[in-house]
């Protein structure tokens, strides 16, 4: 009987021990795992009539892989596919890279970076739209750190690419000066950076080269940067011009009615506007010492996708709890007033302005306009030459414009390219065919050149372009003893179009004109095609770097940097400045406040006197 009691006691102990071991193992297993739920909304695709057989998930962290899909299911048939996945706790606080895939071969976000999601219990459920990048949560953005070794690798690749491929690296800054900046950049890269800090660091460094075509291109950044940094609701709720160093409101999207047109903003969050512009200027691209271009680029017009002020200002001077304190002066009464305005996204500002102001440009074709001012004068507005961004028939538009002019009594044509940075050279050539009165052989007084014949193998995985320019131009390159490769002179012939304008042409310019429009102004002035009127242009008479552009992608920060590979060397001594118009007429404070246009008034006076 004692033995029976003894063994039964041990049996109970064994059962209890087994129970506790099993429970503890289960609890430990749960503790050592993180479960995430993935949901993707496919309803937009279904509404397009797309037949979806299956939706899956692939990624870089086990149990996900890039080879085999983890299946997601639409259990209730509402077009949302979901599934849960368990990750080992060792991956907690690390980023999962992934993408959704449809029908085993159709990837989403083609040409975009991978999705990111922090493996963390607080991120257990994320609802996502197919083919739409997700905006990261604050906890994720804070955790997105680039380690020192990654920053240093990006630095080494950036320096090697610039020193190999950039034709104007030492055009406006000496090698000794730039080496000091390289040294400072390398030192800064020896510590970890957030994505925002890295973007600012590389932007400020690149601007020191003083090249108007070399910068971390806003449009070419990965969706991670565009959606999570550029598209945030941290923008000022008004647009403005910068005239004589003053920030003057042009359109107001805030609830503060006193921020009317012409109001001068003197301080934001207790920081003087003069100090804000001084801090922002080192981040803005321009050629050489053309500061007028830099300040022009810091204005906010609000059409298009991005503007420099909207990118850099919130990163350096963020709103406080989503609010900006704005100090201003009413231009009518001269009284100072203070406002607290809500920071908004660029898209929100555009939508509000479109509702309040009916004549603001919204689409590409809105940036091109034509009208008759009277029986003798017509006006053609061309605010961008970036025709690759649209399917709109811009050639047809120009053809119709000059067809109307041919049938009219107009003797004077005003062509307004103010605030047009540039774009396609094809637009310049097409426009000139309607302006020249006889065949013209155009030759620019610059020697185009490159600094290399082929891209080194160590850089080939980091740079790309829309065409293989290097191979195509290799046969034209001639080595010079000075250590560069020259290209044939830039020359082309322009034949007058059938509907070419036979009257007097006037080209309105300002500091924005720094690429294709810079050359348009140069050709118009050199060959007396049009009288150039307005403010000094952007660009630089000593030569700009443009032509073929290569895109450098830094592997750790994933930041993209535009790098032109064709430089231009002036054949005669030139000043470090833009093109001076035939008639210099500048925008004034009164112009902004009263909605006037002094350069236009000056042209109309010239026209009047010519009668």
XYZ file of N, CA and C in Angstrom, residues 101-192:
276
model
N 2.337 40.212 -55.127
C 2.422 39.689 -56.486
C 1.092 39.046 -56.843
N 0.656 39.264 -58.070
C -0.645 38.771 -58.515
C -0.454 37.741 -59.622
N -1.156 36.628 -59.492
C -1.134 35.573 -60.514
C 0.283 35.100 -60.837
N 1.098 35.037 -59.798
C 2.424 34.403 -59.824
C 3.479 35.131 -60.645
N 3.095 36.190 -61.383
C 4.105 36.832 -62.231
C 3.958 38.342 -62.335
N 2.826 38.877 -61.917
C 2.583 40.311 -62.044
C 2.913 41.026 -60.734
N 4.088 41.639 -60.713
C 4.520 42.363 -59.517
C 3.878 43.740 -59.462
N 3.621 44.208 -58.262
C 3.172 45.581 -58.074
C 4.392 46.507 -58.025
N 4.122 47.825 -58.040
C 5.146 48.847 -57.854
C 6.360 48.628 -58.748
N 6.131 48.370 -60.020
C 7.234 48.155 -60.948
C 8.056 49.440 -61.088
N 9.350 49.280 -60.978
C 10.238 50.430 -61.050
C 10.391 51.169 -59.742
N 9.643 50.753 -58.734
C 9.727 51.371 -57.415
C 10.484 50.446 -56.464
N 10.907 51.016 -55.335
C 11.566 50.211 -54.326
C 10.581 49.271 -53.643
N 11.115 48.370 -52.816
C 10.267 47.436 -52.089
C 9.489 48.148 -50.990
N 8.387 47.543 -50.584
C 7.669 48.027 -49.409
C 8.528 47.763 -48.175
N 8.340 48.591 -47.150
C 9.019 48.393 -45.874
C 7.993 48.305 -44.759
N 8.249 47.406 -43.806
C 7.384 47.297 -42.634
C 8.217 46.850 -41.454
N 8.133 47.584 -40.393
C 8.882 47.252 -39.183
C 8.269 46.029 -38.519
N 9.083 45.008 -38.260
C 8.600 43.809 -37.560
C 8.493 44.149 -36.080
N 7.292 44.445 -35.659
C 7.051 44.918 -34.299
C 5.591 44.652 -33.958
N 5.337 44.328 -32.697
C 3.973 43.980 -32.288
C 2.992 45.118 -32.530
N 3.473 46.363 -32.425
C 2.569 47.499 -32.634
C 2.169 47.637 -34.104
N 2.881 46.930 -34.978
C 2.590 46.978 -36.414
C 1.936 45.676 -36.858
N 1.117 45.075 -35.968
C 0.592 43.734 -36.246
C -0.340 43.691 -37.456
N -1.048 44.811 -37.747
C -1.962 44.840 -38.890
C -1.737 46.112 -39.687
N -1.476 45.958 -40.978
C -1.332 47.101 -41.875
C -2.197 46.854 -43.101
N -3.066 47.803 -43.390
C -3.969 47.711 -44.549
C -3.330 48.476 -45.696
N -3.180 47.845 -46.856
C -2.466 48.461 -47.963
C -3.254 48.347 -49.265
N -2.997 49.286 -50.171
C -3.598 49.278 -51.503
C -2.590 48.738 -52.500
N -3.049 47.860 -53.369
C -2.211 47.329 -54.431
C -1.628 48.470 -55.272
N -0.329 48.391 -55.487
C 0.384 49.322 -56.366
C 0.459 50.745 -55.832
N 0.160 50.944 -54.551
C 0.277 52.258 -53.926
C 1.240 52.155 -52.748
N 2.378 52.860 -52.786
C 3.310 52.810 -51.660
C 2.640 53.262 -50.374
N 3.045 52.656 -49.282
C 2.462 52.973 -47.975
C 3.310 54.012 -47.267
N 2.655 54.964 -46.618
C 3.359 55.931 -45.792
C 3.700 55.266 -44.460
N 4.961 55.313 -44.074
C 5.401 54.662 -42.851
C 4.827 55.357 -41.617
N 4.634 54.575 -40.573
C 4.232 55.121 -39.283
C 5.435 55.830 -38.647
N 5.197 56.785 -37.744
C 6.316 57.497 -37.093
C 7.335 56.556 -36.454
N 6.858 55.472 -35.817
C 7.779 54.535 -35.180
C 8.688 53.877 -36.211
N 8.162 53.688 -37.425
C 8.959 53.074 -38.485
C 9.986 54.060 -39.042
N 9.550 55.293 -39.269
C 10.444 56.287 -39.837
C 11.608 56.570 -38.889
N 11.308 56.593 -37.594
C 12.361 56.815 -36.600
C 13.354 55.659 -36.567
N 12.871 54.463 -36.862
C 13.737 53.280 -36.819
C 14.537 53.088 -38.100
N 14.225 53.906 -39.122
C 14.896 53.749 -40.417
C 16.246 54.466 -40.354
N 17.231 53.783 -39.837
C 18.558 54.348 -39.593
C 19.570 53.770 -40.578
N 20.407 54.638 -41.132
C 21.499 54.198 -42.008
C 22.762 54.160 -41.159
N 23.333 52.982 -41.012
C 24.500 52.785 -40.152
C 25.717 53.513 -40.715
N 26.714 53.809 -39.863
C 27.921 54.515 -40.328
C 28.601 53.825 -41.508
N 28.681 52.488 -41.453
C 29.352 51.795 -42.560
C 28.580 51.974 -43.876
N 27.238 52.063 -43.788
C 26.434 52.313 -44.982
C 26.628 53.727 -45.496
N 26.659 54.701 -44.592
C 26.888 56.089 -44.984
C 28.260 56.252 -45.629
N 29.271 55.590 -45.067
C 30.620 55.700 -45.618
C 30.715 55.070 -47.001
N 30.001 53.955 -47.206
C 30.002 53.343 -48.531
C 29.331 54.271 -49.539
N 28.217 54.900 -49.150
C 27.550 55.853 -50.033
C 28.487 57.012 -50.375
N 29.230 57.464 -49.380
C 30.188 58.557 -49.609
C 31.235 58.154 -50.640
N 31.806 56.972 -50.486
C 32.864 56.516 -51.392
C 32.340 56.394 -52.820
N 31.122 55.870 -52.975
C 30.543 55.709 -54.312
C 30.223 57.070 -54.920
N 29.691 57.980 -54.124
C 29.382 59.326 -54.605
C 30.650 60.028 -55.070
N 31.684 59.976 -54.270
C 32.925 60.671 -54.630
C 33.547 60.073 -55.888
N 33.598 58.740 -55.963
C 34.182 58.090 -57.133
C 33.403 58.433 -58.396
N 32.076 58.494 -58.305
C 31.248 58.799 -59.474
C 31.439 60.237 -59.920
N 31.429 61.168 -58.978
C 31.616 62.576 -59.322
C 32.992 62.813 -59.940
N 34.027 62.261 -59.335
C 35.380 62.502 -59.821
C 35.639 61.829 -61.162
N 34.864 60.798 -61.468
C 35.026 60.100 -62.749
C 34.169 60.717 -63.846
N 32.911 61.009 -63.553
C 31.935 61.304 -64.598
C 31.536 62.764 -64.724
N 31.636 63.548 -63.659
C 31.111 64.916 -63.719
C 32.073 65.833 -64.456
N 31.599 66.514 -65.521
C 32.506 67.323 -66.345
C 32.854 68.685 -65.751
N 32.034 69.170 -64.825
C 32.259 70.522 -64.313
C 32.520 70.553 -62.829
N 33.161 69.518 -62.320
C 33.341 69.402 -60.875
C 34.117 70.591 -60.308
N 35.079 71.079 -61.076
C 35.923 72.174 -60.589
C 35.746 73.442 -61.426
N 34.605 73.574 -62.111
C 34.354 74.767 -62.925
C 34.148 75.989 -62.050
N 33.345 75.833 -61.000
C 33.011 76.983 -60.168
C 33.551 76.889 -58.744
N 34.298 75.853 -58.461
C 34.916 75.693 -57.147
C 36.248 74.977 -57.365
N 37.292 75.403 -56.671
C 38.609 74.813 -56.889
C 38.657 73.396 -56.321
N 39.604 72.625 -56.824
C 39.774 71.255 -56.343
C 40.127 71.247 -54.863
N 40.922 72.222 -54.443
C 41.316 72.305 -53.037
C 40.096 72.568 -52.142
N 39.236 73.494 -52.581
C 38.026 73.792 -51.810
C 37.102 72.587 -51.746
N 36.920 71.929 -52.899
C 36.013 70.784 -52.918
C 36.558 69.637 -52.081
N 37.867 69.458 -52.062
C 38.455 68.410 -51.229
C 38.175 68.648 -49.744
N 38.136 69.906 -49.352
C 37.783 70.231 -47.959
C 36.340 69.816 -47.683
N 35.454 70.084 -48.649
C 34.048 69.687 -48.485
C 33.908 68.166 -48.493
N 34.693 67.480 -49.324
C 34.696 66.022 -49.305
C 35.134 65.502 -47.935
N 36.156 66.128 -47.384
C 36.646 65.701 -46.062
C 35.567 65.877 -45.007
N 34.874 67.006 -45.051
C 33.813 67.257 -44.073
C 32.656 66.269 -44.252
N 32.336 65.954 -45.516
C 31.266 64.998 -45.779
C 31.638 63.620 -45.251
N 32.868 63.216 -45.471
C 33.301 61.898 -44.991
C 33.218 61.826 -43.466
N 33.624 62.887 -42.805
C 33.554 62.916 -41.341
C 32.104 62.799 -40.878
N 31.199 63.519 -41.559
C 29.782 63.466 -41.186
C 29.201 62.074 -41.403
N 29.728 61.344 -42.392
C 29.214 60.003 -42.713
C 29.723 58.930 -41.760
N 30.539 59.295 -40.804
C 31.086 58.318 -39.866
C 30.172 58.082 -38.670
N 28.939 58.560 -38.774
C 27.933 58.275 -37.750
C 26.628 57.901 -38.434
N 25.713 57.323 -37.694
C 24.445 56.910 -38.280
C 23.564 58.114 -38.569
